[in-house]
């Protein structure tokens, strides 16, 4: 494989490329899916291929094939190189990459239970045991549910014409569930969620899924049967870790992607309300510190070198409410005359590496949960969400609470149904007055790029308190 | 080995190993893409990919795999591994045997090759088209696809399909908050006009200059083709029988009942000549066809493969998906009014040209929201009054379908990032749509 990658780079440079890189990647995946208590299918993915980037006459080309022969790779490179050459003729501004020190490294996530060592019968048994939990003795039924368990292993060789050479091996496991609670007089309530880590099967064991899903079932049944209408006036709000995480991802991580800011993703994923001149400007209260960190061990968005061979690092996107750092690859950092901070990711061999988040979260503050609640005489606690969206400049967002409570005199009193937060990003970050001590993470798949690339990420943070927020109702 | 031989090898090996059903598709893709932004090409991409996907069923135990190593040894090993998985899993009692072939397929090959220099020229045409109307910045994606698919099943289906297509999506900006988006897609180069997409995007962007904050409330709205196609893609997804059964549909139990105003007729068609996702057969080898999903507002059919058809006491609609039935090309029948007539119906309404990020709070109930993007206009007394911004549709899908008032007489093919299934759609005038905005 290394020979193929090296010869792809050599061939690209022989065509006149001033830069070339090759990523040979093998992805293995095993999945088992159950619907309404019945096994639907089990199966696997075994794919391997090469992705090559090259710069010819200042124009960027990307070529990919799974025909891993010298001939197949050359044909694909020729095709991309030819397009890049034609494109170069009309380009006013040649593409440049920021300097990168030559890295030679090998990194991997160790597994206690090796990929593929857990047989299908055991996975089905686990899903069946979880599915039995839906037969609760209640007038709430769960007529529709989908459960799936997945394990993946990604092995990669990256090398470029500058001499960087990185190999990596990352296992990932995930559990996805979608459930519908139903009661004739109340209608339905739904929950979609997943747990995931960069780890072997041991992560699945550590999650205690039967206990976890059992709690989820009880909560959803209670939402359906007990939840009342939310207050509609201005009130104080506590966002639970799950909601804090999605806010950090959507409203800080995405608008801080430098390719959006510079317009490269304008056609599809969109741009940003943030511009480069806003570095150093206040965007939130002093309590707001938002981090993107790919180096958190066993995190779903874990990596130690990005897909341009740049060493990964912890990025402080917002520091004490001030815009501190954007997410960069080698192209955007060159445009600003700085170094890349290692945010280039590609989901598979046939995708171009572009700027992505990894694990984006709000850093911990000083408050325990009791202290966060204590100062609220009347308010709303939104612990989880279902519907959410944000505009393509990442300015106007909406989160519809799923598990949510009315707070009175510092305590959650009763469940409320579908409270809505619909506010601008600066208003949201400026209204935060207290941040909890205990961070937790949720797993997600982040979409961006054309063709789409869903990359694994964590989102997270502690519970946070917002003052004087206008609540809507879905 | 050829695609024919590869699919046959999978079926032969599977049967030899004792499988009751085997289906294999071998897909070969020659794809080229040019992305552009800030009036310049940002990257040129080329793919040459071949994949074999196969399903093996052993005593109703279903196993599915996808591999890219197409050597004979690798295929044999993968089939053997999948057989072992099938044998060790549990029966799927809802599984129905693959339909018995052979089938006659109506082949409609529209494969064209294209010179790479031509793709760059098309990109420039789109950019220049937008700039000529007054756009300041232009971004987009041009895509050329050439896909060969070979299917073989253990029950006698055997077919080969080849198709190419061209797509472009253009977003034009007159400033950072004033933009328009338009698309072109075609199966044949002679029907592909990228400069028109650029011009159309720029026309919207120009009109969208200097937007002011919109006001939330209930409006009669005209949805542009992009928006209507996006929402109808969600409706079609809700007609996939797997989704109906999984709680992912607001159309459960609605067969034969009114689900939309009588203006709406929805068709899925895998055979249409200019549908860029047309294919002669589905993944079970069943010939694709034209299926009326909603006729004059009445839900007539879900999308089925053999297994979902058995469960719903129906028959396959030629939309397999081994697990989840999928649409091919969506056709929304046109209405009788031109766009100006639709506008003239609005005394105080909105015209929404594009949207993104459609998400459901409850798929079963159909509660959802989606964010307006690009040109968004306030309409007064039948005319565009003002460019506005900051609104999202926050409503209920069944209610919106019932409130469809008029459809335009002109249709456009839409396919882009937010519209996965190619959709031939008119503009739609929908009454009493709920629009919300940031409250602070």
mmCIF file of N, CA, C and O in Angstrom, chain A residues 133-188:
data_model
loop_
_atom_site.group_PDB
_atom_site.id
_atom_site.type_symbol
_atom_site.label_atom_id
_atom_site.label_comp_id
_atom_site.label_asym_id
_atom_site.label_seq_id
_atom_site.Cartn_x
_atom_site.Cartn_y
_atom_site.Cartn_z
ATOM 1 N N UNK A 133 -36.943 -4.031 26.749
ATOM 2 C CA UNK A 133 -37.207 -2.949 27.705
ATOM 3 C C UNK A 133 -38.420 -2.111 27.291
ATOM 4 O O UNK A 133 -39.021 -1.431 28.114
ATOM 5 N N UNK A 134 -38.743 -2.156 25.984
ATOM 6 C CA UNK A 134 -39.859 -1.331 25.513
ATOM 7 C C UNK A 134 -41.216 -1.889 25.930
ATOM 8 O O UNK A 134 -42.226 -1.239 25.766
ATOM 9 N N UNK A 135 -41.218 -3.122 26.444
ATOM 10 C CA UNK A 135 -42.495 -3.703 26.891
ATOM 11 C C UNK A 135 -42.767 -3.288 28.332
ATOM 12 O O UNK A 135 -42.909 -4.118 29.228
ATOM 13 N N UNK A 136 -42.786 -2.002 28.592
ATOM 14 C CA UNK A 136 -43.001 -1.541 29.960
ATOM 15 C C UNK A 136 -44.482 -1.627 30.314
ATOM 16 O O UNK A 136 -45.337 -1.558 29.435
ATOM 17 N N UNK A 137 -44.733 -1.814 31.597
ATOM 18 C CA UNK A 137 -46.126 -1.896 32.019
ATOM 19 C C UNK A 137 -46.661 -0.481 32.168
ATOM 20 O O UNK A 137 -46.494 0.169 33.177
ATOM 21 N N UNK A 138 -47.259 -0.012 31.089
ATOM 22 C CA UNK A 138 -47.713 1.366 31.074
ATOM 23 C C UNK A 138 -48.746 1.497 29.968
ATOM 24 O O UNK A 138 -48.829 0.652 29.076
ATOM 25 N N UNK A 139 -49.542 2.553 30.020
ATOM 26 C CA UNK A 139 -50.469 2.775 28.909
ATOM 27 C C UNK A 139 -49.781 3.465 27.737
ATOM 28 O O UNK A 139 -50.385 3.759 26.721
ATOM 29 N N UNK A 140 -48.482 3.740 27.898
ATOM 30 C CA UNK A 140 -47.698 4.257 26.775
ATOM 31 C C UNK A 140 -47.061 3.085 26.037
ATOM 32 O O UNK A 140 -46.424 2.229 26.649
ATOM 33 N N UNK A 141 -47.271 3.027 24.739
ATOM 34 C CA UNK A 141 -46.685 1.963 23.923
ATOM 35 C C UNK A 141 -45.528 2.525 23.096
ATOM 36 O O UNK A 141 -45.469 3.728 22.836
ATOM 37 N N UNK A 142 -44.667 1.618 22.695
ATOM 38 C CA UNK A 142 -43.547 2.003 21.820
ATOM 39 C C UNK A 142 -43.648 1.187 20.524
ATOM 40 O O UNK A 142 -42.949 0.196 20.341
ATOM 41 N N UNK A 143 -44.572 1.593 19.647
ATOM 42 C CA UNK A 143 -44.859 0.759 18.473
ATOM 43 C C UNK A 143 -43.726 0.746 17.444
ATOM 44 O O UNK A 143 -43.635 -0.169 16.644
ATOM 45 N N UNK A 144 -42.888 1.770 17.467
ATOM 46 C CA UNK A 144 -41.830 1.849 16.451
ATOM 47 C C UNK A 144 -40.493 2.093 17.122
ATOM 48 O O UNK A 144 -40.352 3.043 17.897
ATOM 49 N N UNK A 145 -39.559 1.239 16.808
ATOM 50 C CA UNK A 145 -38.212 1.468 17.341
ATOM 51 C C UNK A 145 -37.184 0.814 16.413
ATOM 52 O O UNK A 145 -37.426 -0.255 15.853
ATOM 53 N N UNK A 146 -36.090 1.501 16.258
ATOM 54 C CA UNK A 146 -34.969 0.997 15.456
ATOM 55 C C UNK A 146 -33.735 1.029 16.347
ATOM 56 O O UNK A 146 -33.440 2.039 16.991
ATOM 57 N N UNK A 147 -33.036 -0.082 16.393
ATOM 58 C CA UNK A 147 -31.801 -0.178 17.167
ATOM 59 C C UNK A 147 -30.700 -0.664 16.233
ATOM 60 O O UNK A 147 -30.922 -1.571 15.436
ATOM 61 N N UNK A 148 -29.542 -0.084 16.347
ATOM 62 C CA UNK A 148 -28.445 -0.602 15.525
ATOM 63 C C UNK A 148 -27.128 -0.481 16.257
ATOM 64 O O UNK A 148 -26.911 0.442 17.054
ATOM 65 N N UNK A 149 -26.293 -1.464 15.985
ATOM 66 C CA UNK A 149 -24.978 -1.471 16.618
ATOM 67 C C UNK A 149 -23.926 -1.607 15.524
ATOM 68 O O UNK A 149 -24.086 -2.387 14.587
ATOM 69 N N UNK A 150 -22.902 -0.787 15.613
ATOM 70 C CA UNK A 150 -21.934 -0.701 14.514
ATOM 71 C C UNK A 150 -20.505 -0.641 15.047
ATOM 72 O O UNK A 150 -20.243 -0.003 16.062
ATOM 73 N N UNK A 151 -19.615 -1.295 14.337
ATOM 74 C CA UNK A 151 -18.187 -1.147 14.645
ATOM 75 C C UNK A 151 -17.438 -0.901 13.346
ATOM 76 O O UNK A 151 -17.802 -1.437 12.298
ATOM 77 N N UNK A 152 -16.448 -0.034 13.426
ATOM 78 C CA UNK A 152 -15.663 0.332 12.252
ATOM 79 C C UNK A 152 -14.179 0.307 12.579
ATOM 80 O O UNK A 152 -13.792 0.504 13.729
ATOM 81 N N UNK A 153 -13.399 0.085 11.555
ATOM 82 C CA UNK A 153 -11.942 0.181 11.719
ATOM 83 C C UNK A 153 -11.382 0.881 10.495
ATOM 84 O O UNK A 153 -11.610 0.446 9.364
ATOM 85 N N UNK A 154 -10.673 1.983 10.738
ATOM 86 C CA UNK A 154 -10.062 2.734 9.642
ATOM 87 C C UNK A 154 -8.545 2.646 9.750
ATOM 88 O O UNK A 154 -7.956 2.991 10.771
ATOM 89 N N UNK A 155 -7.920 2.159 8.679
ATOM 90 C CA UNK A 155 -6.455 2.134 8.638
ATOM 91 C C UNK A 155 -6.022 3.006 7.471
ATOM 92 O O UNK A 155 -6.590 2.929 6.381
ATOM 93 N N UNK A 156 -4.988 3.817 7.727
ATOM 94 C CA UNK A 156 -4.628 4.805 6.711
ATOM 95 C C UNK A 156 -3.121 4.997 6.609
ATOM 96 O O UNK A 156 -2.413 4.939 7.620
ATOM 97 N N UNK A 157 -2.674 5.186 5.380
ATOM 98 C CA UNK A 157 -1.296 5.653 5.150
ATOM 99 C C UNK A 157 -1.417 6.998 4.440
ATOM 100 O O UNK A 157 -2.113 7.112 3.434
ATOM 101 N N UNK A 158 -0.763 8.001 4.992
ATOM 102 C CA UNK A 158 -0.742 9.331 4.353
ATOM 103 C C UNK A 158 0.705 9.676 4.040
ATOM 104 O O UNK A 158 1.589 9.542 4.903
ATOM 105 N N UNK A 159 0.960 10.102 2.841
ATOM 106 C CA UNK A 159 2.289 10.659 2.570
ATOM 107 C C UNK A 159 2.177 11.748 1.519
ATOM 108 O O UNK A 159 1.237 11.765 0.717
ATOM 109 N N UNK A 160 3.123 12.664 1.566
ATOM 110 C CA UNK A 160 3.080 13.751 0.576
ATOM 111 C C UNK A 160 4.448 14.017 -0.027
ATOM 112 O O UNK A 160 5.455 13.412 0.380
ATOM 113 N N UNK A 161 4.458 14.891 -1.011
ATOM 114 C CA UNK A 161 5.690 15.139 -1.773
ATOM 115 C C UNK A 161 6.715 15.914 -0.956
ATOM 116 O O UNK A 161 7.850 16.098 -1.392
ATOM 117 N N UNK A 162 6.313 16.379 0.238
ATOM 118 C CA UNK A 162 7.262 17.113 1.089
ATOM 119 C C UNK A 162 7.993 16.178 2.046
ATOM 120 O O UNK A 162 8.898 16.610 2.759
ATOM 121 N N UNK A 163 7.563 14.931 2.111
ATOM 122 C CA UNK A 163 8.250 13.967 2.983
ATOM 123 C C UNK A 163 7.477 13.564 4.222
ATOM 124 O O UNK A 163 7.948 12.737 5.009
ATOM 125 N N UNK A 164 6.297 14.136 4.425
ATOM 126 C CA UNK A 164 5.503 13.715 5.586
ATOM 127 C C UNK A 164 4.942 12.315 5.351
ATOM 128 O O UNK A 164 4.499 11.992 4.238
ATOM 129 N N UNK A 165 4.980 11.517 6.398
ATOM 130 C CA UNK A 165 4.524 10.125 6.291
ATOM 131 C C UNK A 165 3.854 9.750 7.612
ATOM 132 O O UNK A 165 4.488 9.771 8.667
ATOM 133 N N UNK A 166 2.564 9.469 7.548
ATOM 134 C CA UNK A 166 1.805 9.158 8.774
ATOM 135 C C UNK A 166 1.007 7.875 8.534
ATOM 136 O O UNK A 166 0.364 7.732 7.489
ATOM 137 N N UNK A 167 1.043 6.987 9.497
ATOM 138 C CA UNK A 167 0.113 5.845 9.439
ATOM 139 C C UNK A 167 -0.776 5.896 10.672
ATOM 140 O O UNK A 167 -0.370 6.373 11.734
ATOM 141 N N UNK A 168 -1.995 5.408 10.512
ATOM 142 C CA UNK A 168 -2.923 5.455 11.648
ATOM 143 C C UNK A 168 -3.907 4.304 11.585
ATOM 144 O O UNK A 168 -4.141 3.714 10.515
ATOM 145 N N UNK A 169 -4.484 4.019 12.743
ATOM 146 C CA UNK A 169 -5.469 2.943 12.861
ATOM 147 C C UNK A 169 -6.471 3.353 13.938
ATOM 148 O O UNK A 169 -6.083 3.571 15.088
ATOM 149 N N UNK A 170 -7.730 3.503 13.550
ATOM 150 C CA UNK A 170 -8.737 3.987 14.505
ATOM 151 C C UNK A 170 -9.978 3.088 14.470
ATOM 152 O O UNK A 170 -10.663 3.024 13.442
ATOM 153 N N UNK A 171 -10.286 2.420 15.561
ATOM 154 C CA UNK A 171 -11.553 1.699 15.653
ATOM 155 C C UNK A 171 -12.635 2.629 16.203
ATOM 156 O O UNK A 171 -12.335 3.539 16.982
ATOM 157 N N UNK A 172 -13.856 2.436 15.765
ATOM 158 C CA UNK A 172 -14.969 3.209 16.338
ATOM 159 C C UNK A 172 -16.151 2.275 16.547
ATOM 160 O O UNK A 172 -16.379 1.361 15.737
ATOM 161 N N UNK A 173 -16.907 2.515 17.600
ATOM 162 C CA UNK A 173 -18.138 1.757 17.830
ATOM 163 C C UNK A 173 -19.269 2.735 18.099
ATOM 164 O O UNK A 173 -19.049 3.841 18.617
ATOM 165 N N UNK A 174 -20.478 2.321 17.726
ATOM 166 C CA UNK A 174 -21.623 3.198 17.979
ATOM 167 C C UNK A 174 -22.887 2.379 18.214
ATOM 168 O O UNK A 174 -23.004 1.241 17.733
ATOM 169 N N UNK A 175 -23.791 2.977 18.946
ATOM 170 C CA UNK A 175 -25.124 2.414 19.164
ATOM 171 C C UNK A 175 -26.122 3.509 18.821
ATOM 172 O O UNK A 175 -26.077 4.607 19.383
ATOM 173 N N UNK A 176 -27.014 3.238 17.881
ATOM 174 C CA UNK A 176 -28.024 4.221 17.459
ATOM 175 C C UNK A 176 -29.410 3.723 17.844
ATOM 176 O O UNK A 176 -29.684 2.515 17.740
ATOM 177 N N UNK A 177 -30.238 4.629 18.253
ATOM 178 C CA UNK A 177 -31.613 4.222 18.555
ATOM 179 C C UNK A 177 -32.584 5.325 18.161
ATOM 180 O O UNK A 177 -32.283 6.511 18.253
ATOM 181 N N UNK A 178 -33.746 4.874 17.683
ATOM 182 C CA UNK A 178 -34.844 5.771 17.343
ATOM 183 C C UNK A 178 -36.097 5.143 17.919
ATOM 184 O O UNK A 178 -36.362 3.962 17.702
ATOM 185 N N UNK A 179 -36.839 5.899 18.706
ATOM 186 C CA UNK A 179 -38.019 5.298 19.320
ATOM 187 C C UNK A 179 -39.202 6.266 19.323
ATOM 188 O O UNK A 179 -39.029 7.478 19.392
ATOM 189 N N UNK A 180 -40.376 5.671 19.219
ATOM 190 C CA UNK A 180 -41.614 6.436 19.202
ATOM 191 C C UNK A 180 -42.487 5.974 20.357
ATOM 192 O O UNK A 180 -42.813 4.787 20.452
ATOM 193 N N UNK A 181 -42.818 6.897 21.237
ATOM 194 C CA UNK A 181 -43.774 6.595 22.312
ATOM 195 C C UNK A 181 -45.157 7.038 21.851
ATOM 196 O O UNK A 181 -45.297 8.088 21.217
ATOM 197 N N UNK A 182 -46.168 6.225 22.172
ATOM 198 C CA UNK A 182 -47.514 6.523 21.670
ATOM 199 C C UNK A 182 -48.567 6.245 22.736
ATOM 200 O O UNK A 182 -48.538 5.213 23.406
ATOM 201 N N UNK A 183 -49.462 7.185 22.875
ATOM 202 C CA UNK A 183 -50.630 6.985 23.724
ATOM 203 C C UNK A 183 -51.803 7.638 22.987
ATOM 204 O O UNK A 183 -51.689 8.802 22.573
ATOM 205 N N UNK A 184 -52.881 6.883 22.776
ATOM 206 C CA UNK A 184 -53.953 7.400 21.917
ATOM 207 C C UNK A 184 -54.391 8.829 22.247
ATOM 208 O O UNK A 184 -54.553 9.653 21.358
ATOM 209 N N UNK A 185 -54.550 9.133 23.515
ATOM 210 C CA UNK A 185 -55.055 10.464 23.866
ATOM 211 C C UNK A 185 -53.985 11.547 23.789
ATOM 212 O O UNK A 185 -54.274 12.737 23.836
ATOM 213 N N UNK A 186 -52.725 11.117 23.672
ATOM 214 C CA UNK A 186 -51.627 12.096 23.729
ATOM 215 C C UNK A 186 -50.846 12.200 22.423
ATOM 216 O O UNK A 186 -50.015 13.101 22.262
ATOM 217 N N UNK A 187 -51.005 11.256 21.520
ATOM 218 C CA UNK A 187 -50.228 11.280 20.279
ATOM 219 C C UNK A 187 -48.887 10.606 20.459
ATOM 220 O O UNK A 187 -48.782 9.580 21.138
ATOM 221 N N UNK A 188 -47.864 11.207 19.864
ATOM 222 C CA UNK A 188 -46.549 10.567 19.879
ATOM 223 C C UNK A 188 -45.468 11.505 20.403
ATOM 224 O O UNK A 188 -45.621 12.725 20.400
#
